[in-house]
Amino acid sequence: MRENVVSLRAIEKVFPNGTRGLSPLDLEIEKGELVSLIGPSGCGKSTLLKVIANLHTPTAGDVRWWGRNFDHVGKDGSRLAFVFQEPTLMPWADTTTNVRLPLDLDGVPYTEAMTRVPAALQTVGLSHVANRFPAQLSGGMKMRVSIARALVTRPNLLLMDEPFGALDEMTRNKLDEDMARLCAEEHLTMLFVTHSLYEAAFLSTRVIIMAAHPGRIFAEYHIDPGIQRDESFRMSNQFAEICRDLNRLLGEASHASALEMAN
Ligand code: ADP
């Protein structure tokens, strides 16, 4: 059955300095969708993600989470978690303590937290570094800790803002494969911002291409959810074709943004 996770109606965001971050925009995300936002810099990707995370209040329009307002978010079946580009770990705390943080803040009893943390670490393949400190971890491992810290809250919607942008290509590919597996296993719904159309092509079931001045949805591109996201997909003609299509749409969105700027 289709279940609406997020629904935006006529969302606008005008910043205090008058910049129109988002023009009236509609968007619906269904349970199980893996949606990516791509587009030229300044087209409102982060702003849109933050509106959905309730970190930005829209100037106009209506946002619904699981059909209700934000006050109802956080209960079973309606949890959301945010992963930022920077892993933002506490340097003085080991991996376990870093991952446990949201549970401590939520008042989850210590014994329960200490069963959930190892499970989250195992999910991201980090059981062997549970006692290490951030300075002893690679960039990819720190990002995995950050993902484990989001997963430990058992989110139903995972919001990611360019999570692997600072990592090298190989690490990023590996994390993308892990995320694809995780999303399938945990039945996650995910919305993520990326600058990489290859990452969008690999991970998404729907790619939203945005344009700027003002920020808006320019086009949408659907990718068969039944595709197994693995190395053979990355090497396939089908993947190359998706990347070509996205590249063309991204070019058109950049062109449209530049025209708006000139007018
Ligand atoms: P993207 O993530 O696609 O690069 P953003 O969502 O960061 O785009 O920004 C969209 C537009 O809103 C840009 O023109 C940006 O300069 C502007 N903007 C973003 N945040 C603010 C802010 N806090 N104050 C003023 N303008 C902002």
mmCIF file of C-alpha atoms and ligand atoms in Angstrom:
data_model
loop_
_atom_site.group_PDB
_atom_site.id
_atom_site.type_symbol
_atom_site.label_atom_id
_atom_site.label_comp_id
_atom_site.label_asym_id
_atom_site.label_seq_id
_atom_site.Cartn_x
_atom_site.Cartn_y
_atom_site.Cartn_z
ATOM 1 C CA MET A 1 0.000 0.000 0.000
ATOM 2 C CA ARG A 2 1.270 3.499 -0.804
ATOM 3 C CA GLU A 3 2.030 5.520 2.277
ATOM 4 C CA ASN A 4 2.788 9.209 2.148
ATOM 5 C CA VAL A 5 5.825 10.132 4.224
ATOM 6 C CA VAL A 6 6.264 13.793 3.359
ATOM 7 C CA SER A 7 3.985 16.098 1.502
ATOM 8 C CA LEU A 8 4.769 19.707 0.568
ATOM 9 C CA ARG A 9 2.177 22.059 -0.860
ATOM 10 C CA ALA A 10 3.086 25.431 -2.387
ATOM 11 C CA ILE A 11 6.205 25.740 -0.247
ATOM 12 C CA GLU A 12 8.044 29.059 -0.491
ATOM 13 C CA LYS A 13 11.128 30.184 1.348
ATOM 14 C CA VAL A 14 12.203 33.805 1.268
ATOM 15 C CA PHE A 15 15.200 34.624 3.468
ATOM 16 C CA PRO A 16 15.267 37.820 5.566
ATOM 17 C CA ASN A 17 17.640 39.429 3.033
ATOM 18 C CA GLY A 18 15.001 38.952 0.304
ATOM 19 C CA THR A 19 16.635 35.943 -1.437
ATOM 20 C CA ARG A 20 14.004 33.545 -2.733
ATOM 21 C CA GLY A 21 15.457 30.208 -1.727
ATOM 22 C CA LEU A 22 12.422 28.257 -2.919
ATOM 23 C CA SER A 23 9.580 29.327 -5.182
ATOM 24 C CA PRO A 24 6.139 27.707 -4.701
ATOM 25 C CA LEU A 25 6.959 24.035 -4.837
ATOM 26 C CA ASP A 26 4.985 20.790 -4.423
ATOM 27 C CA LEU A 27 6.559 17.466 -3.529
ATOM 28 C CA GLU A 28 5.343 14.134 -2.225
ATOM 29 C CA ILE A 29 7.566 11.324 -1.008
ATOM 30 C CA GLU A 30 6.148 7.840 -0.587
ATOM 31 C CA LYS A 31 7.351 5.171 1.820
ATOM 32 C CA GLY A 32 10.311 3.247 0.412
ATOM 33 C CA GLU A 33 11.330 5.885 -2.109
ATOM 34 C CA LEU A 34 15.004 6.825 -2.374
ATOM 35 C CA VAL A 35 14.871 10.377 -3.643
ATOM 36 C CA SER A 36 17.874 12.496 -4.535
ATOM 37 C CA LEU A 37 18.045 16.244 -5.138
ATOM 38 C CA ILE A 38 20.523 17.446 -7.719
ATOM 39 C CA GLY A 39 20.971 20.789 -9.459
ATOM 40 C CA PRO A 40 23.318 23.743 -9.857
ATOM 41 C CA SER A 41 24.704 25.409 -6.766
ATOM 42 C CA GLY A 42 22.199 27.743 -5.116
ATOM 43 C CA CYS A 43 19.085 26.010 -6.527
ATOM 44 C CA GLY A 44 17.680 25.354 -3.056
ATOM 45 C CA LYS A 45 18.608 21.697 -2.424
ATOM 46 C CA SER A 46 19.775 22.290 1.161
ATOM 47 C CA THR A 47 16.922 24.688 1.831
ATOM 48 C CA LEU A 48 14.386 22.095 0.688
ATOM 49 C CA LEU A 49 16.020 19.374 2.797
ATOM 50 C CA LYS A 50 16.013 21.672 5.836
ATOM 51 C CA VAL A 51 12.339 22.531 5.342
ATOM 52 C CA ILE A 52 11.610 18.794 5.367
ATOM 53 C CA ALA A 53 13.802 18.357 8.473
ATOM 54 C CA ASN A 54 11.860 21.239 10.080
ATOM 55 C CA LEU A 55 15.149 23.138 10.482
ATOM 56 C CA HIS A 56 13.766 25.917 8.256
ATOM 57 C CA THR A 57 10.236 27.272 8.536
ATOM 58 C CA PRO A 58 8.776 27.957 5.102
ATOM 59 C CA THR A 59 7.563 31.474 4.384
ATOM 60 C CA ALA A 60 4.381 30.072 2.847
ATOM 61 C CA GLY A 61 2.825 26.704 2.128
ATOM 62 C CA ASP A 62 2.143 23.550 4.078
ATOM 63 C CA VAL A 63 4.351 20.621 5.072
ATOM 64 C CA ARG A 64 2.961 17.318 6.349
ATOM 65 C CA TRP A 65 4.898 14.436 7.798
ATOM 66 C CA TRP A 66 3.007 11.159 7.681
ATOM 67 C CA GLY A 67 -0.086 13.256 7.031
ATOM 68 C CA ARG A 68 0.264 15.369 10.177
ATOM 69 C CA ASN A 69 2.158 18.381 11.486
ATOM 70 C CA PHE A 70 5.653 18.218 12.984
ATOM 71 C CA ASP A 71 4.421 17.896 16.582
ATOM 72 C CA HIS A 72 3.594 14.258 15.826
ATOM 73 C CA VAL A 73 7.007 13.392 14.407
ATOM 74 C CA GLY A 74 9.252 11.177 16.537
ATOM 75 C CA LYS A 75 6.835 8.450 17.492
ATOM 76 C CA ASP A 76 6.963 4.872 16.194
ATOM 77 C CA GLY A 77 6.620 4.834 12.448
ATOM 78 C CA SER A 78 7.345 8.534 12.095
ATOM 79 C CA ARG A 79 10.947 9.064 13.104
ATOM 80 C CA LEU A 80 13.318 11.100 11.028
ATOM 81 C CA ALA A 81 17.072 11.405 11.211
ATOM 82 C CA PHE A 82 19.486 13.821 9.553
ATOM 83 C CA VAL A 83 23.037 13.065 8.404
ATOM 84 C CA PHE A 84 25.164 16.132 7.661
ATOM 85 C CA GLN A 85 28.139 16.438 5.318
ATOM 86 C CA GLU A 86 30.494 16.710 8.293
ATOM 87 C CA PRO A 87 30.344 13.690 10.620
ATOM 88 C CA THR A 88 30.369 16.096 13.650
ATOM 89 C CA LEU A 89 31.539 13.509 16.170
ATOM 90 C CA MET A 90 32.513 14.330 19.753
ATOM 91 C CA PRO A 91 36.331 14.011 19.641
ATOM 92 C CA TRP A 92 36.640 13.050 23.307
ATOM 93 C CA ALA A 93 34.162 10.166 23.039
ATOM 94 C CA ASP A 94 34.649 6.701 21.556
ATOM 95 C CA THR A 95 32.556 5.299 18.697
ATOM 96 C CA THR A 96 30.031 3.642 21.023
ATOM 97 C CA THR A 97 29.444 6.839 23.009
ATOM 98 C CA ASN A 98 29.117 8.910 19.838
ATOM 99 C CA VAL A 99 26.516 6.547 18.398
ATOM 100 C CA ARG A 100 24.654 6.384 21.731
ATOM 101 C CA LEU A 101 24.277 10.175 21.950
ATOM 102 C CA PRO A 102 20.755 10.534 20.441
ATOM 103 C CA LEU A 103 19.501 7.700 22.663
ATOM 104 C CA ASP A 104 20.966 9.401 25.758
ATOM 105 C CA LEU A 105 19.327 12.669 24.706
ATOM 106 C CA ASP A 106 16.034 10.806 24.229
ATOM 107 C CA GLY A 107 16.242 9.259 27.696
ATOM 108 C CA VAL A 108 16.474 5.668 26.388
ATOM 109 C CA PRO A 109 17.571 3.450 29.326
ATOM 110 C CA TYR A 110 21.306 2.648 29.285
ATOM 111 C CA THR A 111 20.838 -1.141 29.035
ATOM 112 C CA GLU A 112 18.538 -0.798 26.025
ATOM 113 C CA ALA A 113 20.868 1.744 24.406
ATOM 114 C CA MET A 114 23.797 -0.627 24.882
ATOM 115 C CA THR A 115 22.014 -3.338 22.896
ATOM 116 C CA ARG A 116 20.978 -0.992 20.103
ATOM 117 C CA VAL A 117 24.404 0.609 19.593
ATOM 118 C CA PRO A 118 26.267 -2.637 18.717
ATOM 119 C CA ALA A 119 23.465 -3.535 16.286
ATOM 120 C CA ALA A 120 23.795 -0.142 14.553
ATOM 121 C CA LEU A 121 27.585 -0.500 14.420
ATOM 122 C CA GLN A 122 27.263 -3.944 12.906
ATOM 123 C CA THR A 123 24.891 -2.580 10.255
ATOM 124 C CA VAL A 124 27.533 -0.127 9.064
ATOM 125 C CA GLY A 125 30.397 -2.629 9.447
ATOM 126 C CA LEU A 126 32.108 -0.887 12.363
ATOM 127 C CA SER A 127 31.847 -3.383 15.231
ATOM 128 C CA HIS A 128 35.642 -3.661 15.321
ATOM 129 C CA VAL A 129 36.147 0.058 16.106
ATOM 130 C CA ALA A 130 33.539 0.409 18.872
ATOM 131 C CA ASN A 131 36.175 1.593 21.358
ATOM 132 C CA ARG A 132 38.182 3.847 19.075
ATOM 133 C CA PHE A 133 38.115 7.614 19.175
ATOM 134 C CA PRO A 134 37.341 9.794 16.105
ATOM 135 C CA ALA A 135 41.029 10.743 15.652
ATOM 136 C CA GLN A 136 41.781 7.028 15.149
ATOM 137 C CA LEU A 137 39.225 6.631 12.342
ATOM 138 C CA SER A 138 39.470 7.286 8.594
ATOM 139 C CA GLY A 139 37.136 9.792 6.895
ATOM 140 C CA GLY A 140 34.942 6.973 5.572
ATOM 141 C CA MET A 141 34.737 5.349 9.023
ATOM 142 C CA LYS A 142 33.750 8.659 10.656
ATOM 143 C CA MET A 143 30.948 9.001 8.128
ATOM 144 C CA ARG A 144 29.819 5.455 8.936
ATOM 145 C CA VAL A 145 29.746 6.375 12.647
ATOM 146 C CA SER A 146 27.581 9.346 11.744
ATOM 147 C CA ILE A 147 25.232 7.070 9.775
ATOM 148 C CA ALA A 148 25.125 4.570 12.657
ATOM 149 C CA ARG A 149 24.218 7.465 14.995
ATOM 150 C CA ALA A 150 21.256 8.208 12.714
ATOM 151 C CA LEU A 151 20.244 4.539 12.289
ATOM 152 C CA VAL A 152 20.336 3.807 16.027
ATOM 153 C CA THR A 153 17.232 5.994 16.401
ATOM 154 C CA ARG A 154 15.436 3.620 13.974
ATOM 155 C CA PRO A 155 14.397 6.349 11.561
ATOM 156 C CA ASN A 156 11.594 5.884 9.061
ATOM 157 C CA LEU A 157 12.886 8.789 6.993
ATOM 158 C CA LEU A 158 16.587 9.449 6.560
ATOM 159 C CA LEU A 159 17.638 12.905 5.362
ATOM 160 C CA MET A 160 21.194 13.266 4.093
ATOM 161 C CA ASP A 161 22.852 16.494 3.030
ATOM 162 C CA GLU A 162 25.710 15.634 0.648
ATOM 163 C CA PRO A 163 26.916 12.974 3.112
ATOM 164 C CA PHE A 164 29.810 11.567 1.104
ATOM 165 C CA GLY A 165 30.890 14.739 -0.684
ATOM 166 C CA ALA A 166 34.165 15.044 1.192
ATOM 167 C CA LEU A 167 35.239 11.430 0.596
ATOM 168 C CA ASP A 168 37.356 9.963 -2.190
ATOM 169 C CA GLU A 169 35.594 8.261 -5.101
ATOM 170 C CA MET A 170 36.285 4.653 -4.042
ATOM 171 C CA THR A 171 35.136 5.183 -0.446
ATOM 172 C CA ARG A 172 32.082 6.991 -1.717
ATOM 173 C CA ASN A 173 31.180 4.145 -4.103
ATOM 174 C CA LYS A 174 31.529 1.624 -1.299
ATOM 175 C CA LEU A 175 29.336 3.697 1.048
ATOM 176 C CA ASP A 176 26.757 4.114 -1.724
ATOM 177 C CA GLU A 177 26.602 0.326 -2.133
ATOM 178 C CA ASP A 178 26.246 -0.085 1.640
ATOM 179 C CA MET A 179 23.508 2.552 1.760
ATOM 180 C CA ALA A 180 21.605 0.796 -1.036
ATOM 181 C CA ARG A 181 21.766 -2.485 0.893
ATOM 182 C CA LEU A 182 20.776 -0.758 4.148
ATOM 183 C CA CYS A 183 17.805 1.005 2.604
ATOM 184 C CA ALA A 184 16.550 -2.315 1.227
ATOM 185 C CA GLU A 185 17.111 -4.219 4.493
ATOM 186 C CA GLU A 186 15.711 -1.554 6.825
ATOM 187 C CA HIS A 187 12.864 -0.483 4.485
ATOM 188 C CA LEU A 188 14.088 3.073 4.747
ATOM 189 C CA THR A 189 12.750 6.064 2.941
ATOM 190 C CA MET A 190 15.587 8.407 2.078
ATOM 191 C CA LEU A 191 15.967 11.923 0.714
ATOM 192 C CA PHE A 192 19.486 13.025 -0.055
ATOM 193 C CA VAL A 193 21.281 15.947 -1.610
ATOM 194 C CA THR A 194 24.226 15.182 -3.829
ATOM 195 C CA HIS A 195 26.462 16.998 -6.276
ATOM 196 C CA SER A 196 27.199 13.735 -8.034
ATOM 197 C CA LEU A 197 24.777 12.653 -10.724
ATOM 198 C CA TYR A 198 26.527 9.227 -10.646
ATOM 199 C CA GLU A 199 25.631 8.850 -6.983
ATOM 200 C CA ALA A 200 22.062 9.955 -7.709
ATOM 201 C CA ALA A 201 21.853 7.466 -10.605
ATOM 202 C CA PHE A 202 23.207 4.645 -8.441
ATOM 203 C CA LEU A 203 21.159 5.121 -5.270
ATOM 204 C CA SER A 204 17.858 6.700 -6.215
ATOM 205 C CA THR A 205 14.496 5.458 -7.286
ATOM 206 C CA ARG A 206 13.637 9.075 -8.165
ATOM 207 C CA VAL A 207 15.944 11.966 -9.010
ATOM 208 C CA ILE A 208 14.640 15.507 -8.615
ATOM 209 C CA ILE A 209 16.518 17.982 -10.766
ATOM 210 C CA MET A 210 16.256 21.532 -9.404
ATOM 211 C CA ALA A 211 16.932 24.898 -11.054
ATOM 212 C CA ALA A 212 17.869 28.227 -9.457
ATOM 213 C CA HIS A 213 16.690 31.861 -9.335
ATOM 214 C CA PRO A 214 14.385 31.038 -7.695
ATOM 215 C CA GLY A 215 14.921 27.490 -6.418
ATOM 216 C CA ARG A 216 12.385 25.159 -7.999
ATOM 217 C CA ILE A 217 11.808 21.636 -9.293
ATOM 218 C CA PHE A 218 12.882 21.554 -12.939
ATOM 219 C CA ALA A 219 12.381 17.866 -13.780
ATOM 220 C CA GLU A 220 11.933 14.443 -12.204
ATOM 221 C CA TYR A 221 13.490 11.194 -13.340
ATOM 222 C CA HIS A 222 12.347 7.767 -12.187
ATOM 223 C CA ILE A 223 14.639 4.749 -11.906
ATOM 224 C CA ASP A 224 13.318 1.194 -11.586
ATOM 225 C CA PRO A 225 13.225 0.394 -7.835
ATOM 226 C CA GLY A 226 13.695 -3.306 -8.674
ATOM 227 C CA ILE A 227 17.283 -2.811 -9.851
ATOM 228 C CA GLN A 228 19.875 -4.402 -7.598
ATOM 229 C CA ARG A 229 22.275 -1.556 -6.731
ATOM 230 C CA ASP A 230 25.635 -3.284 -6.927
ATOM 231 C CA GLU A 231 28.904 -3.150 -8.827
ATOM 232 C CA SER A 232 27.428 -4.875 -11.887
ATOM 233 C CA PHE A 233 24.720 -2.175 -12.098
ATOM 234 C CA ARG A 234 27.430 0.492 -11.940
ATOM 235 C CA MET A 235 29.180 -1.158 -14.911
ATOM 236 C CA SER A 236 25.992 -1.695 -16.956
ATOM 237 C CA ASN A 237 24.762 0.058 -20.100
ATOM 238 C CA GLN A 238 21.570 0.811 -18.203
ATOM 239 C CA PHE A 239 23.546 2.817 -15.635
ATOM 240 C CA ALA A 240 25.445 4.659 -18.386
ATOM 241 C CA GLU A 241 22.140 5.527 -20.050
ATOM 242 C CA ILE A 242 20.657 6.871 -16.781
ATOM 243 C CA CYS A 243 23.791 9.002 -16.245
ATOM 244 C CA ARG A 244 23.539 10.373 -19.788
ATOM 245 C CA ASP A 245 19.868 11.321 -19.255
ATOM 246 C CA LEU A 246 20.640 12.971 -15.910
ATOM 247 C CA ASN A 247 23.593 14.823 -17.399
ATOM 248 C CA ARG A 248 21.356 16.249 -20.118
ATOM 249 C CA LEU A 249 18.656 17.287 -17.625
ATOM 250 C CA LEU A 250 21.251 18.857 -15.342
ATOM 251 C CA GLY A 251 22.632 20.824 -18.308
ATOM 252 C CA GLU A 252 19.138 22.053 -19.150
ATOM 253 C CA ALA A 253 18.500 23.020 -15.513
ATOM 254 C CA SER A 254 21.784 24.967 -15.376
ATOM 255 C CA HIS A 255 20.937 26.711 -18.630
ATOM 256 C CA ALA A 256 17.460 27.643 -17.346
ATOM 257 C CA SER A 257 18.985 28.938 -14.102
ATOM 258 C CA ALA A 258 21.489 31.100 -15.992
ATOM 259 C CA LEU A 259 18.705 32.528 -18.198
ATOM 260 C CA GLU A 260 16.611 33.444 -15.133
ATOM 261 C CA MET A 261 19.657 35.126 -13.607
ATOM 262 C CA ALA A 262 20.204 37.190 -16.773
ATOM 263 C CA ASN A 263 16.555 38.355 -16.874
HETATM 264 P P1 ADP B 1 21.995 24.582 -2.760
HETATM 265 O O1 ADP B 1 21.933 23.681 -1.577
HETATM 266 O O2 ADP B 1 21.252 24.044 -3.938
HETATM 267 O O3 ADP B 1 23.388 25.003 -3.138
HETATM 268 P P2 ADP B 1 20.786 26.490 -0.944
HETATM 269 O O4 ADP B 1 19.543 25.823 -0.506
HETATM 270 O O5 ADP B 1 21.951 26.467 -0.025
HETATM 271 O O6 ADP B 1 21.210 25.923 -2.383
HETATM 272 O O7 ADP B 1 20.464 28.028 -1.280
HETATM 273 C C1 ADP B 1 19.412 28.450 -2.137
HETATM 274 C C2 ADP B 1 19.475 29.960 -2.262
HETATM 275 O O8 ADP B 1 19.149 30.539 -1.006
HETATM 276 C C3 ADP B 1 20.851 30.489 -2.638
HETATM 277 O O9 ADP B 1 20.681 31.644 -3.439
HETATM 278 C C4 ADP B 1 21.467 30.843 -1.294
HETATM 279 O O10 ADP B 1 22.430 31.875 -1.429
HETATM 280 C C5 ADP B 1 20.243 31.326 -0.528
HETATM 281 N N1 ADP B 1 20.361 31.110 0.909
HETATM 282 C C6 ADP B 1 20.520 29.917 1.549
HETATM 283 N N2 ADP B 1 20.535 30.089 2.881
HETATM 284 C C7 ADP B 1 20.389 31.423 3.093
HETATM 285 C C8 ADP B 1 20.323 32.252 4.257
HETATM 286 N N3 ADP B 1 20.390 31.730 5.491
HETATM 287 N N4 ADP B 1 20.165 33.600 4.081
HETATM 288 C C9 ADP B 1 20.064 34.131 2.846
HETATM 289 N N5 ADP B 1 20.107 33.418 1.697
HETATM 290 C C10 ADP B 1 20.276 32.079 1.824
#
